[in-house]
mmCIF file of N, CA and C in Angstrom:
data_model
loop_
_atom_site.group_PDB
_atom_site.id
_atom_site.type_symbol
_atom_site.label_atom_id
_atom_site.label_comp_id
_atom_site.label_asym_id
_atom_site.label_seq_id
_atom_site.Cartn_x
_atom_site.Cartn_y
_atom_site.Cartn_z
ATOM 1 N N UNK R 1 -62.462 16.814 1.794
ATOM 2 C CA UNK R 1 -61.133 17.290 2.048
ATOM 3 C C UNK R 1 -60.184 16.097 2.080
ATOM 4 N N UNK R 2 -59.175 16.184 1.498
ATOM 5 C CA UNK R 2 -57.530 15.146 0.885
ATOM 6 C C UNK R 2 -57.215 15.155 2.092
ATOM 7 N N UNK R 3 -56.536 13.980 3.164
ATOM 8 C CA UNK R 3 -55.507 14.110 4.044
ATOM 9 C C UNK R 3 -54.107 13.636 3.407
ATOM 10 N N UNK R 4 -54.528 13.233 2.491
ATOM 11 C CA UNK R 4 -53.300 13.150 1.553
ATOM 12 C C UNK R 4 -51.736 13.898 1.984
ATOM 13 N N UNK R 5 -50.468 13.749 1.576
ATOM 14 C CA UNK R 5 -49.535 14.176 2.112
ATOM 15 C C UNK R 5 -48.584 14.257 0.924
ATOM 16 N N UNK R 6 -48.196 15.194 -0.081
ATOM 17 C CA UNK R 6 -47.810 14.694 -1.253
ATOM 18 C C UNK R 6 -46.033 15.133 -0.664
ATOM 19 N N UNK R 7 -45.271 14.603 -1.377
ATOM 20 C CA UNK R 7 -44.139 14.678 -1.351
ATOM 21 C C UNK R 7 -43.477 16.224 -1.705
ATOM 22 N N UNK R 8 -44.362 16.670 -2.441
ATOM 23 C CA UNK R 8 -44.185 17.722 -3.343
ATOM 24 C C UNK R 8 -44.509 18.932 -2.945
ATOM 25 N N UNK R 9 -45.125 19.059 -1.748
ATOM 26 C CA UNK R 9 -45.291 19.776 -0.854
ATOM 27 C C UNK R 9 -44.168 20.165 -0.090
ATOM 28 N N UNK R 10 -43.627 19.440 0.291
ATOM 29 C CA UNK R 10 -42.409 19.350 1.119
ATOM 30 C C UNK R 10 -40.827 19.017 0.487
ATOM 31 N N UNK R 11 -40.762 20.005 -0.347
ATOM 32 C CA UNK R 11 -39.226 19.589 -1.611
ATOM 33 C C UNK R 11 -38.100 19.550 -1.009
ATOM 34 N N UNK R 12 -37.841 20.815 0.059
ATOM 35 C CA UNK R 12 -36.696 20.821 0.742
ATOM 36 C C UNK R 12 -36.083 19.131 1.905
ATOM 37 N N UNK R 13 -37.208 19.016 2.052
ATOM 38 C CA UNK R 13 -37.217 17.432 3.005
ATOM 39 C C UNK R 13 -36.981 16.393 2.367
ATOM 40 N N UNK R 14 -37.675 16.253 0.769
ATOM 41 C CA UNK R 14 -37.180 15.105 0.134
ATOM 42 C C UNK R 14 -35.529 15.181 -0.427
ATOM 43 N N UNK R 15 -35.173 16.495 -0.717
ATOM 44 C CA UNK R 15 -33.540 16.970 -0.893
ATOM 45 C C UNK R 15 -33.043 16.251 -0.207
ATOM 46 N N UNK R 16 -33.261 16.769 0.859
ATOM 47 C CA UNK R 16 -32.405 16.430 2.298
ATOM 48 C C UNK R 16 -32.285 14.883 2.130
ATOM 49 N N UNK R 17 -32.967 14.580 2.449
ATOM 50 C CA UNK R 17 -33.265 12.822 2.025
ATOM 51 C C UNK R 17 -32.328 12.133 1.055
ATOM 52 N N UNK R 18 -32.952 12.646 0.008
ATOM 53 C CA UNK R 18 -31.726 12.036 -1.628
ATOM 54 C C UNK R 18 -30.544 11.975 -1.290
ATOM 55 N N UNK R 19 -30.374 13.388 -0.428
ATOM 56 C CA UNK R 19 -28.719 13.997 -0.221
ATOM 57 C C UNK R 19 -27.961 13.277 0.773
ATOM 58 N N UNK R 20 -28.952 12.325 1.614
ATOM 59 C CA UNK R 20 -28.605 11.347 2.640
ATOM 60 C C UNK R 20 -27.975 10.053 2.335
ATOM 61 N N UNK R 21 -28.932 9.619 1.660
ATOM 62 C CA UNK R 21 -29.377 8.738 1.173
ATOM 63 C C UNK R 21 -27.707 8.327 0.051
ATOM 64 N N UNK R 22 -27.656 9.397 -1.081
ATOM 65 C CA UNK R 22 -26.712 9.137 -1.666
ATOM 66 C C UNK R 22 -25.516 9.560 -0.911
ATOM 67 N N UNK R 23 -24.986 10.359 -0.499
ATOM 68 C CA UNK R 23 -23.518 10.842 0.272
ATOM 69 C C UNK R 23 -23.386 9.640 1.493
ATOM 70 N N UNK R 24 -24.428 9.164 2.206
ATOM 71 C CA UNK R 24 -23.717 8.555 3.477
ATOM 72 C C UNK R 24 -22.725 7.189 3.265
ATOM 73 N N UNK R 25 -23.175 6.503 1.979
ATOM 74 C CA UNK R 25 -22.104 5.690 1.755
ATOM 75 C C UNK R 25 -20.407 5.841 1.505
ATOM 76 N N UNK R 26 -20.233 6.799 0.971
ATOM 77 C CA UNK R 26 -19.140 7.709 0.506
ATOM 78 C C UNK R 26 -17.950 8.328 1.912
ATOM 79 N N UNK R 27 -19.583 8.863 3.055
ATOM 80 C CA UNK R 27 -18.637 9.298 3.947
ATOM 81 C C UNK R 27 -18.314 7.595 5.518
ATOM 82 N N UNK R 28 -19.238 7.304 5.215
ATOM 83 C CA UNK R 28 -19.051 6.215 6.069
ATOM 84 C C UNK R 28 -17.966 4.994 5.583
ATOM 85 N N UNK R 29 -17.704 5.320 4.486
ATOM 86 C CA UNK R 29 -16.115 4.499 4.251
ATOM 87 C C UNK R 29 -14.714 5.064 3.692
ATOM 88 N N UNK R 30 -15.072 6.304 3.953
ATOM 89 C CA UNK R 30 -14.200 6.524 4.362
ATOM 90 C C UNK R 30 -13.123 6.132 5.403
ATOM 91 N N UNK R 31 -11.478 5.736 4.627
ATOM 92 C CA UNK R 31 -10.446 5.450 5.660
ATOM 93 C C UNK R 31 -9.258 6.668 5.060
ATOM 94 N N UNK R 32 -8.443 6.812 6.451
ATOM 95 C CA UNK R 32 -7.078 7.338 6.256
ATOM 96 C C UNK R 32 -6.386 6.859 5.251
ATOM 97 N N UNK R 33 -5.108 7.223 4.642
ATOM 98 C CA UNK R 33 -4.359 6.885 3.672
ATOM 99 C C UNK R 33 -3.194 5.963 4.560
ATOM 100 N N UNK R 34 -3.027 6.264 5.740
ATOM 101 C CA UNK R 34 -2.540 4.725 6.436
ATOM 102 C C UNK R 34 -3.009 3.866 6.667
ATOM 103 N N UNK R 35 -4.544 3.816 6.924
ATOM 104 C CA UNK R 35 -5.237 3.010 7.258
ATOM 105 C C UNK R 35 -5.263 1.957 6.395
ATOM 106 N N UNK R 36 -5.650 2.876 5.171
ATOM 107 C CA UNK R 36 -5.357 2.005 3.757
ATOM 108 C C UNK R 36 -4.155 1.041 3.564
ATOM 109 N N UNK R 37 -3.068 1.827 3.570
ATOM 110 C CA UNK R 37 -1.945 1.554 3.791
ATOM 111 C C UNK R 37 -1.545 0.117 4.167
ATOM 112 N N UNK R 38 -2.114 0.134 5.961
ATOM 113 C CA UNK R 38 -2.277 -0.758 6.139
ATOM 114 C C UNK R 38 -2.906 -1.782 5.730
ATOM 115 N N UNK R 39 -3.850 -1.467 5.343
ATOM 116 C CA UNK R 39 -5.033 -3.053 5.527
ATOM 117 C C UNK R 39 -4.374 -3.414 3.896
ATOM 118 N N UNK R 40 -4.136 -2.645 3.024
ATOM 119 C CA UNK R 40 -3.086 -3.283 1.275
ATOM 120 C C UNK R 40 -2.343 -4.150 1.809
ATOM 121 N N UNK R 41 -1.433 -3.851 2.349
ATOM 122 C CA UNK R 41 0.069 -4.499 3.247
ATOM 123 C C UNK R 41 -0.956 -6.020 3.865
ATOM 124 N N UNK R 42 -1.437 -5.989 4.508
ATOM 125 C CA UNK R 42 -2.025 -6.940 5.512
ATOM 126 C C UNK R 42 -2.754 -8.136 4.362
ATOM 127 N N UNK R 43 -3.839 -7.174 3.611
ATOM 128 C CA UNK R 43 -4.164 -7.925 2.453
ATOM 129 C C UNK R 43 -2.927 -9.028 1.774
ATOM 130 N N UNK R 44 -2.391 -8.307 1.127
ATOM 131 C CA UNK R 44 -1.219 -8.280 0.376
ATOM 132 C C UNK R 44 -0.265 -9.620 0.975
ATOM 133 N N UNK R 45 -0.502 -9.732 1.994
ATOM 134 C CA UNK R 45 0.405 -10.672 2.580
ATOM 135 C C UNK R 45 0.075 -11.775 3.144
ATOM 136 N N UNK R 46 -1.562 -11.867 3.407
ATOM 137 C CA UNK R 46 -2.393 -12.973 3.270
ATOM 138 C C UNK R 46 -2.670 -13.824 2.336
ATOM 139 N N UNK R 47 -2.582 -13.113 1.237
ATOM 140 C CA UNK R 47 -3.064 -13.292 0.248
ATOM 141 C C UNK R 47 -1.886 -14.247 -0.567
ATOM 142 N N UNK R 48 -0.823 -13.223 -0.549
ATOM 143 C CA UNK R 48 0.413 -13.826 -1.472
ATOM 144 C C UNK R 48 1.784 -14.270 -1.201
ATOM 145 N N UNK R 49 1.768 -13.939 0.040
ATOM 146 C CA UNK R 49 3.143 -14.795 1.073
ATOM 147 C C UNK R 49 3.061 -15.542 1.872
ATOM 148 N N UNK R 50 3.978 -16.568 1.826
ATOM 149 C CA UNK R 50 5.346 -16.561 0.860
ATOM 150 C C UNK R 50 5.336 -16.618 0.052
ATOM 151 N N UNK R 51 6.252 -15.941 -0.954
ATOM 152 C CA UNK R 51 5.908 -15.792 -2.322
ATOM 153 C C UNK R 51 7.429 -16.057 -2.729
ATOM 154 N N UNK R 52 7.723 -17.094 -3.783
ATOM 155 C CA UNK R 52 8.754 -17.184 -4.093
ATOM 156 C C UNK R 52 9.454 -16.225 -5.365
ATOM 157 N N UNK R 53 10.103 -15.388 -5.462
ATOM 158 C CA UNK R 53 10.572 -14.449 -6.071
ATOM 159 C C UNK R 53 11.408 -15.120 -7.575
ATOM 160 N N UNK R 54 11.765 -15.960 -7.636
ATOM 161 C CA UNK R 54 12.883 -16.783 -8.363
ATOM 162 C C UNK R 54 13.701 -17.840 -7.343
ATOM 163 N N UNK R 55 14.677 -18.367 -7.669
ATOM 164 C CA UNK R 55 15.146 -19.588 -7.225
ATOM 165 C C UNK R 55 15.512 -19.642 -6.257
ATOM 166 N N UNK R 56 15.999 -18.345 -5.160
ATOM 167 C CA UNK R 56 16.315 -18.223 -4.272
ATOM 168 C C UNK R 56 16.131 -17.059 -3.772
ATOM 169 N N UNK R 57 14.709 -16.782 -3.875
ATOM 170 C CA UNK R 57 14.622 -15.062 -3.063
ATOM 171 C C UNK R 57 12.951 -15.398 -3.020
ATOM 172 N N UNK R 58 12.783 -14.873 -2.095
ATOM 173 C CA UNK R 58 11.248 -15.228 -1.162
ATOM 174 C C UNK R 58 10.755 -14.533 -0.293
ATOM 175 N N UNK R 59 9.508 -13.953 -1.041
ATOM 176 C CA UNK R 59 9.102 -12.592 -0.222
ATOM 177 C C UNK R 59 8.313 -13.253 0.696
ATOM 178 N N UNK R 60 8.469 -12.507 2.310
ATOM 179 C CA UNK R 60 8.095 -13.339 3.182
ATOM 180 C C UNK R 60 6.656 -12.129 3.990
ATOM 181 N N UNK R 61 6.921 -11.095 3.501
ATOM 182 C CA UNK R 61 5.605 -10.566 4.130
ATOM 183 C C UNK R 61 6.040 -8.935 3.890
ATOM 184 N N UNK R 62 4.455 -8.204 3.671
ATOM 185 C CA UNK R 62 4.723 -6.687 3.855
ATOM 186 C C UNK R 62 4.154 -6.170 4.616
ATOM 187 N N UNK R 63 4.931 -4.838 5.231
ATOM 188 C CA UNK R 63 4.123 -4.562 6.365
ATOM 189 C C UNK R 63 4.215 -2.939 5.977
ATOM 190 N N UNK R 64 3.532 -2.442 7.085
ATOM 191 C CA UNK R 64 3.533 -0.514 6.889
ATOM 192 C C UNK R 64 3.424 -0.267 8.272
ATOM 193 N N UNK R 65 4.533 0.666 8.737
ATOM 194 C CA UNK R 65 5.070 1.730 9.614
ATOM 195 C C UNK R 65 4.699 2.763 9.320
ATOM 196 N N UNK R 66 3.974 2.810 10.611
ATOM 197 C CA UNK R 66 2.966 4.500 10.686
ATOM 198 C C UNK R 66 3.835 5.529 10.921
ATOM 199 N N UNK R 67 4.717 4.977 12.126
ATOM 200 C CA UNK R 67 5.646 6.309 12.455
ATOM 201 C C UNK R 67 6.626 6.962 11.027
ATOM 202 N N UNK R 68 7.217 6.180 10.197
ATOM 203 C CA UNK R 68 7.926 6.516 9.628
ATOM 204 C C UNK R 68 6.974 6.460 8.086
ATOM 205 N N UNK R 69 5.538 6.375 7.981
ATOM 206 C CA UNK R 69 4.895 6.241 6.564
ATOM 207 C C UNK R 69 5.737 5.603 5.992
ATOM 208 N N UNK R 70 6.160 3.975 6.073
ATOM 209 C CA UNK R 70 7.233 3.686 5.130
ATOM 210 C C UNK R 70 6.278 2.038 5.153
ATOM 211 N N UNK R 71 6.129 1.448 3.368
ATOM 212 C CA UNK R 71 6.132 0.438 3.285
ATOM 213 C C UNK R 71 6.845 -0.983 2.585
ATOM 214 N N UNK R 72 7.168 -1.673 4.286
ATOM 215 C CA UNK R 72 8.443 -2.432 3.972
ATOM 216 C C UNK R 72 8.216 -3.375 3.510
ATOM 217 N N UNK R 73 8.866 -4.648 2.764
ATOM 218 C CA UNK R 73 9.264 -5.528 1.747
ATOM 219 C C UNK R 73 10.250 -6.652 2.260
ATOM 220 N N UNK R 74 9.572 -7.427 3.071
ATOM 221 C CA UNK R 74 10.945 -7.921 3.689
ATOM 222 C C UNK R 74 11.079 -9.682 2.782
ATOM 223 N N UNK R 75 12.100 -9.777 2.318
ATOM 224 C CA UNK R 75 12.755 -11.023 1.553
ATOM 225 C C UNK R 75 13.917 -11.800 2.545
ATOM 226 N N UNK R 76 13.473 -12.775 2.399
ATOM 227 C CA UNK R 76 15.068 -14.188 2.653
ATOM 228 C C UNK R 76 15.492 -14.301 1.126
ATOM 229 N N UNK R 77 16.788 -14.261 1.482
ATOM 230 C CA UNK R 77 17.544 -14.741 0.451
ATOM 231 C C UNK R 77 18.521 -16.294 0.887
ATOM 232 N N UNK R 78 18.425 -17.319 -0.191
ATOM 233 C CA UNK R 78 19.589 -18.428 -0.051
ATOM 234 C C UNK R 78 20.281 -18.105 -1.037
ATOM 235 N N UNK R 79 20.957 -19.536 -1.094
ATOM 236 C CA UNK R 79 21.921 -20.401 -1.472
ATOM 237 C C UNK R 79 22.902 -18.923 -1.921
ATOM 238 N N UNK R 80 23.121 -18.980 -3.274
ATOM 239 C CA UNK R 80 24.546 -18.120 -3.637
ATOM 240 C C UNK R 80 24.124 -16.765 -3.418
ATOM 241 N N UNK R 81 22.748 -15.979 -3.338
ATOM 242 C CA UNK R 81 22.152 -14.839 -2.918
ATOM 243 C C UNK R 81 22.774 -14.130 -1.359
ATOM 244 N N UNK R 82 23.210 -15.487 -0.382
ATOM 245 C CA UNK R 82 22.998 -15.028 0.778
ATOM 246 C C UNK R 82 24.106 -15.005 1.207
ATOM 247 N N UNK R 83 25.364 -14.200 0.639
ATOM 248 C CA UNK R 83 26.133 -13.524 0.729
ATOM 249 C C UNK R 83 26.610 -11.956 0.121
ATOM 250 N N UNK R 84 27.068 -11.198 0.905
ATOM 251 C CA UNK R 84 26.858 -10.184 0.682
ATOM 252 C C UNK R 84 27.615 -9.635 -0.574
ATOM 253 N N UNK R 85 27.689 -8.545 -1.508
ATOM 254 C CA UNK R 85 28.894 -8.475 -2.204
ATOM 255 C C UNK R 85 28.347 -7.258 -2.667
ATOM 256 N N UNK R 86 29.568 -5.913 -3.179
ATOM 257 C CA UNK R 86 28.838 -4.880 -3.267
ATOM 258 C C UNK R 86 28.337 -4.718 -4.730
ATOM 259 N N UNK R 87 28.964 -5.468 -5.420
ATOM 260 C CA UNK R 87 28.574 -5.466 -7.125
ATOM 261 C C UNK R 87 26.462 -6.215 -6.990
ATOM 262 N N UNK R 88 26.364 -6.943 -5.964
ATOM 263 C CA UNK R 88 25.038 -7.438 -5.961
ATOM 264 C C UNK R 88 24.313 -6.278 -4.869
ATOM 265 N N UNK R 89 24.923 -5.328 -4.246
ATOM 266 C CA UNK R 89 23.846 -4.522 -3.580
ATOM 267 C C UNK R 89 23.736 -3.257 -4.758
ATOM 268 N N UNK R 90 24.884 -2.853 -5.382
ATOM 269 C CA UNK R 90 24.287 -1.814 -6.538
ATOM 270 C C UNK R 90 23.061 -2.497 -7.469
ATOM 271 N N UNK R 91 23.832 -3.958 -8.109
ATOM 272 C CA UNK R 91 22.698 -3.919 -8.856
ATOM 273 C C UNK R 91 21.026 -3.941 -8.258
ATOM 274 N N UNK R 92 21.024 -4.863 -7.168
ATOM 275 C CA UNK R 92 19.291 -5.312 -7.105
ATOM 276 C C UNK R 92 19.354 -3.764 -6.197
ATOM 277 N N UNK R 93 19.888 -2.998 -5.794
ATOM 278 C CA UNK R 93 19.005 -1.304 -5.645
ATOM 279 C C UNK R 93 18.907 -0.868 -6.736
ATOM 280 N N UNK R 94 19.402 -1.007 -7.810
ATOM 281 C CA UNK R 94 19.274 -0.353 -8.967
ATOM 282 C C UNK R 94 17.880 -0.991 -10.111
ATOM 283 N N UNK R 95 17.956 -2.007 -9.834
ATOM 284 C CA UNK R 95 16.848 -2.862 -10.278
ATOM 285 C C UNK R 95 15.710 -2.286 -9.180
ATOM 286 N N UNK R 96 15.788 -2.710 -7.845
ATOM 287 C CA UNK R 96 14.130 -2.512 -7.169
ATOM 288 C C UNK R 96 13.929 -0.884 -7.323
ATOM 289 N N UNK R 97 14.422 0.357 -7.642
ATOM 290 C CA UNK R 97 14.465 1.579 -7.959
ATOM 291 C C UNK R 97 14.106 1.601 -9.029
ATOM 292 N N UNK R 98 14.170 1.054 -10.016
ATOM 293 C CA UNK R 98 13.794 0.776 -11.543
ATOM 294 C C UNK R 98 12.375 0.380 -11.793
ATOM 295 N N UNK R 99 12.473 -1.129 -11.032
ATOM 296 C CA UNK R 99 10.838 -1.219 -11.079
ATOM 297 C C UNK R 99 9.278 -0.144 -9.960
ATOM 298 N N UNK R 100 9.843 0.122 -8.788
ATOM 299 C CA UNK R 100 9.358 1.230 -8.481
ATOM 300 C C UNK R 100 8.864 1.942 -8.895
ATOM 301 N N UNK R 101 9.839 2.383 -9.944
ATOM 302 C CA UNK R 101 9.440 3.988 -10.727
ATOM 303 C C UNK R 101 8.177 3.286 -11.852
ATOM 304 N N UNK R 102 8.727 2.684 -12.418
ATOM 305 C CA UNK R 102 7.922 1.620 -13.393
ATOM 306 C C UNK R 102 6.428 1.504 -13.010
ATOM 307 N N UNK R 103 6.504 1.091 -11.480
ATOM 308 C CA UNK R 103 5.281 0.421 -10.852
ATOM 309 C C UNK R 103 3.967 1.720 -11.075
ATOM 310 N N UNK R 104 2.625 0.993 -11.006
ATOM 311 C CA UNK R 104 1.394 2.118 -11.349
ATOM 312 C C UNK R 104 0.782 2.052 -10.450
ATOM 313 N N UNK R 105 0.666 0.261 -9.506
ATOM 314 C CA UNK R 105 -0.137 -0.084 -8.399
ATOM 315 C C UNK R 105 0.143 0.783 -7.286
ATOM 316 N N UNK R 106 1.121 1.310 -6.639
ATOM 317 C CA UNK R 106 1.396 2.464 -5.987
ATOM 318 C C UNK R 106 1.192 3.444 -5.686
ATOM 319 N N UNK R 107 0.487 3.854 -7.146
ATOM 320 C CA UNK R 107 0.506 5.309 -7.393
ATOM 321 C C UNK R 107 -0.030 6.044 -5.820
ATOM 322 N N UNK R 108 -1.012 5.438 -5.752
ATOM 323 C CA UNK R 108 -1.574 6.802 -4.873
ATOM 324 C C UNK R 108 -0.476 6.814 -3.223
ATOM 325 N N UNK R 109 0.489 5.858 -3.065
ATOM 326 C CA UNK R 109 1.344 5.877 -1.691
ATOM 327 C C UNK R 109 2.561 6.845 -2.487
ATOM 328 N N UNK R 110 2.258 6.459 -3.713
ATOM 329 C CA UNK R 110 4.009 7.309 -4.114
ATOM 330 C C UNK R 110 3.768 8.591 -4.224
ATOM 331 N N UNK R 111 2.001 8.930 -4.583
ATOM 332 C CA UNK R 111 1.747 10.239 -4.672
ATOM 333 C C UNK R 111 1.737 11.081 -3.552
ATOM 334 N N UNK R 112 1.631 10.369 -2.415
ATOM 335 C CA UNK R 112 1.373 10.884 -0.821
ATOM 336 C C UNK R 112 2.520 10.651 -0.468
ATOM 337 N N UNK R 113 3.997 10.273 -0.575
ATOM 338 C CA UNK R 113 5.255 10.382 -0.721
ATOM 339 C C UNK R 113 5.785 9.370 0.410
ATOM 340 N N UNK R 114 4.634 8.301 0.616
ATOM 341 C CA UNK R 114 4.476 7.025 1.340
ATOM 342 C C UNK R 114 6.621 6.861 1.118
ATOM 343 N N UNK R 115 6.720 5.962 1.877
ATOM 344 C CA UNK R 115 8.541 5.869 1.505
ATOM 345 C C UNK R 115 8.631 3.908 1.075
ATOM 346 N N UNK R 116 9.638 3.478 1.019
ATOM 347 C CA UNK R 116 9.191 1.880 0.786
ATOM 348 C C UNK R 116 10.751 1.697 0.852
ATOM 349 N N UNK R 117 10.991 0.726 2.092
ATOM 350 C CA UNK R 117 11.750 0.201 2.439
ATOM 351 C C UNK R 117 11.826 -1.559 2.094
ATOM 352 N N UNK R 118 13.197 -1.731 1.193
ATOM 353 C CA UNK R 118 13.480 -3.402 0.721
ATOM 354 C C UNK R 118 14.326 -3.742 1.797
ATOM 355 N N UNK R 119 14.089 -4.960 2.844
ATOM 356 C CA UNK R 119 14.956 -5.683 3.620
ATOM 357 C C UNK R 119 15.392 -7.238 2.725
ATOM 358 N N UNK R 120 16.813 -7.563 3.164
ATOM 359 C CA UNK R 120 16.779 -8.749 2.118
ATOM 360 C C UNK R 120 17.868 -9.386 3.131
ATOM 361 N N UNK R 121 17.199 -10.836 3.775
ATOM 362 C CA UNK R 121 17.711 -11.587 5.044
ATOM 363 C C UNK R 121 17.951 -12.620 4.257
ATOM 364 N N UNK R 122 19.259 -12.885 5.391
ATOM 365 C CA UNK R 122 20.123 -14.478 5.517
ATOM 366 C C UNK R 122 18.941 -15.370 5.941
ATOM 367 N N UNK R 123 18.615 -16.363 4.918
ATOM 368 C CA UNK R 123 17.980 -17.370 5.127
ATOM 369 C C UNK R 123 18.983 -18.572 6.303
ATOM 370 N N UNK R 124 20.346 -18.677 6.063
ATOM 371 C CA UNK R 124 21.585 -19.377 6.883
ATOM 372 C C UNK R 124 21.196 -18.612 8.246
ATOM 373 N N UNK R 125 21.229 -16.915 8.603
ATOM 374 C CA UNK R 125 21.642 -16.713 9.755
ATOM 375 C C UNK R 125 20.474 -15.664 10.021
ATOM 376 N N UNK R 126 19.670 -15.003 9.463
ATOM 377 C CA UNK R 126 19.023 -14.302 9.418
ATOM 378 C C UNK R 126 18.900 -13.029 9.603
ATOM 379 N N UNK R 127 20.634 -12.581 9.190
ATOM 380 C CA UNK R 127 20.706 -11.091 9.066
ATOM 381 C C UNK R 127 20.567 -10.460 7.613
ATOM 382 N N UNK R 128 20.595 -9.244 8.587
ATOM 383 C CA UNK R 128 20.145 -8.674 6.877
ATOM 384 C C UNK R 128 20.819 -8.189 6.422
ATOM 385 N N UNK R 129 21.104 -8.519 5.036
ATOM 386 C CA UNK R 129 22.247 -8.333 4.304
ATOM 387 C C UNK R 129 22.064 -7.358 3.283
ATOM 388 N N UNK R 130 20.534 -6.489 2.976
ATOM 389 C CA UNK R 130 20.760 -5.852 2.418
ATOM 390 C C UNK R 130 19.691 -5.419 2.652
ATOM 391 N N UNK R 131 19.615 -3.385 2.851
ATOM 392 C CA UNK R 131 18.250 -2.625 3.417
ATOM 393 C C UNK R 131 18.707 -1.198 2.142
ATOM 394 N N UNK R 132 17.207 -1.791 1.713
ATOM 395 C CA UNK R 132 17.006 0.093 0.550
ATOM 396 C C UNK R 132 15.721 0.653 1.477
ATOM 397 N N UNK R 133 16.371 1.737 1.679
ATOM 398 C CA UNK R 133 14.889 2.958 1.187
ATOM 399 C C UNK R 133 15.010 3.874 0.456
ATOM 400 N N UNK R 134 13.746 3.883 -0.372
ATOM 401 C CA UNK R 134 13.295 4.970 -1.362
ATOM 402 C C UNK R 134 12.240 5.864 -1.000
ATOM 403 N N UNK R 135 12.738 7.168 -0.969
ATOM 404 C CA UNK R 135 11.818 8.275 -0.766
ATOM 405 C C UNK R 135 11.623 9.099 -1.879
ATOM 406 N N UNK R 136 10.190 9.621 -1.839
ATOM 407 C CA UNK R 136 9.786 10.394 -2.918
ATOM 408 C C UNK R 136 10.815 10.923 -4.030
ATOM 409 N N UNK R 137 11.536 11.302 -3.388
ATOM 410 C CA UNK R 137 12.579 12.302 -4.609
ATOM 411 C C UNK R 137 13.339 11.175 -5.083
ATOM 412 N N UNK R 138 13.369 10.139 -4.498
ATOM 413 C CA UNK R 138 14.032 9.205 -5.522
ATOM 414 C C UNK R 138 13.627 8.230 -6.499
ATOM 415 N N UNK R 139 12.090 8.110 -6.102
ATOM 416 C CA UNK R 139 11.156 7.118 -7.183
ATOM 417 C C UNK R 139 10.537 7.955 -8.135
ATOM 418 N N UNK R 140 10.317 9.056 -7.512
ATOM 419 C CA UNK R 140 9.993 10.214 -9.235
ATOM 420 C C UNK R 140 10.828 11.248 -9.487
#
């Protein structure tokens, strides 16, 4: 007599198993879409700020606001930038709205209707001289 134990005996148990085995990675990393959110932003800003934008504009860090799902963009601006004027707040909203829409890396915050707020500070005094937000209905 076999004390043998074949696998094949027992099909429903090895299922179970496979079904473990493959799904638990999937559900165990699972994160929130803020969570995400966050840790992009956090990444994102370790990684690549300060980041000089052109000759006088310098992205200084991004962050994400849970309460308001909004991810912000905050820039110093100098020399002739860091005064205010309204012919320069149409255009660069009209430009960062432009590339937005443009943008693909996003997709999945623009698809979840994430919002994205541009701050753009006095490097001289450190106010801010110029704040966009864009919400869903306005980037698609």
């Amino acid at each position: 007599m076999s004390t043998k134990i074949s696998i094949y005996r027992f099909p429903s148990i090895v299922y179970c198993l496979l079904f473990i085995v493959y799904c638990f990675p999937f559900v165990a990393c699972h994160e929130s879409l803020e969570d995400r959110a966050e840790r992009t932003c956090r990444e994102e800003t370790h990684r690549n700020c300060p980041q000089r934008l052109g000759g006088e504009m310098v992205m200084d860090s991004i962050t994400f606001d849970r309460a308001t799902r909004t991810i912000v963009h905050h820039v110093t601006l100098s020399g002739h930038l860091d005064t205010v004027t309204t012919a320069m707040k149409t255009s660069l909203g009209a430009n960062i709205l432009k590339e937005l829409q443009n943008q693909t890396g996003n997709k999945i915050f623009k698809d979840a209707a994430i919002n994205f707020r541009y701050t753009f500070n006095s490097q001289r005094n450190g106010d801010i001289l110029y704040d966009f937000t864009f919400k869903k209905e306005d980037y698609y």
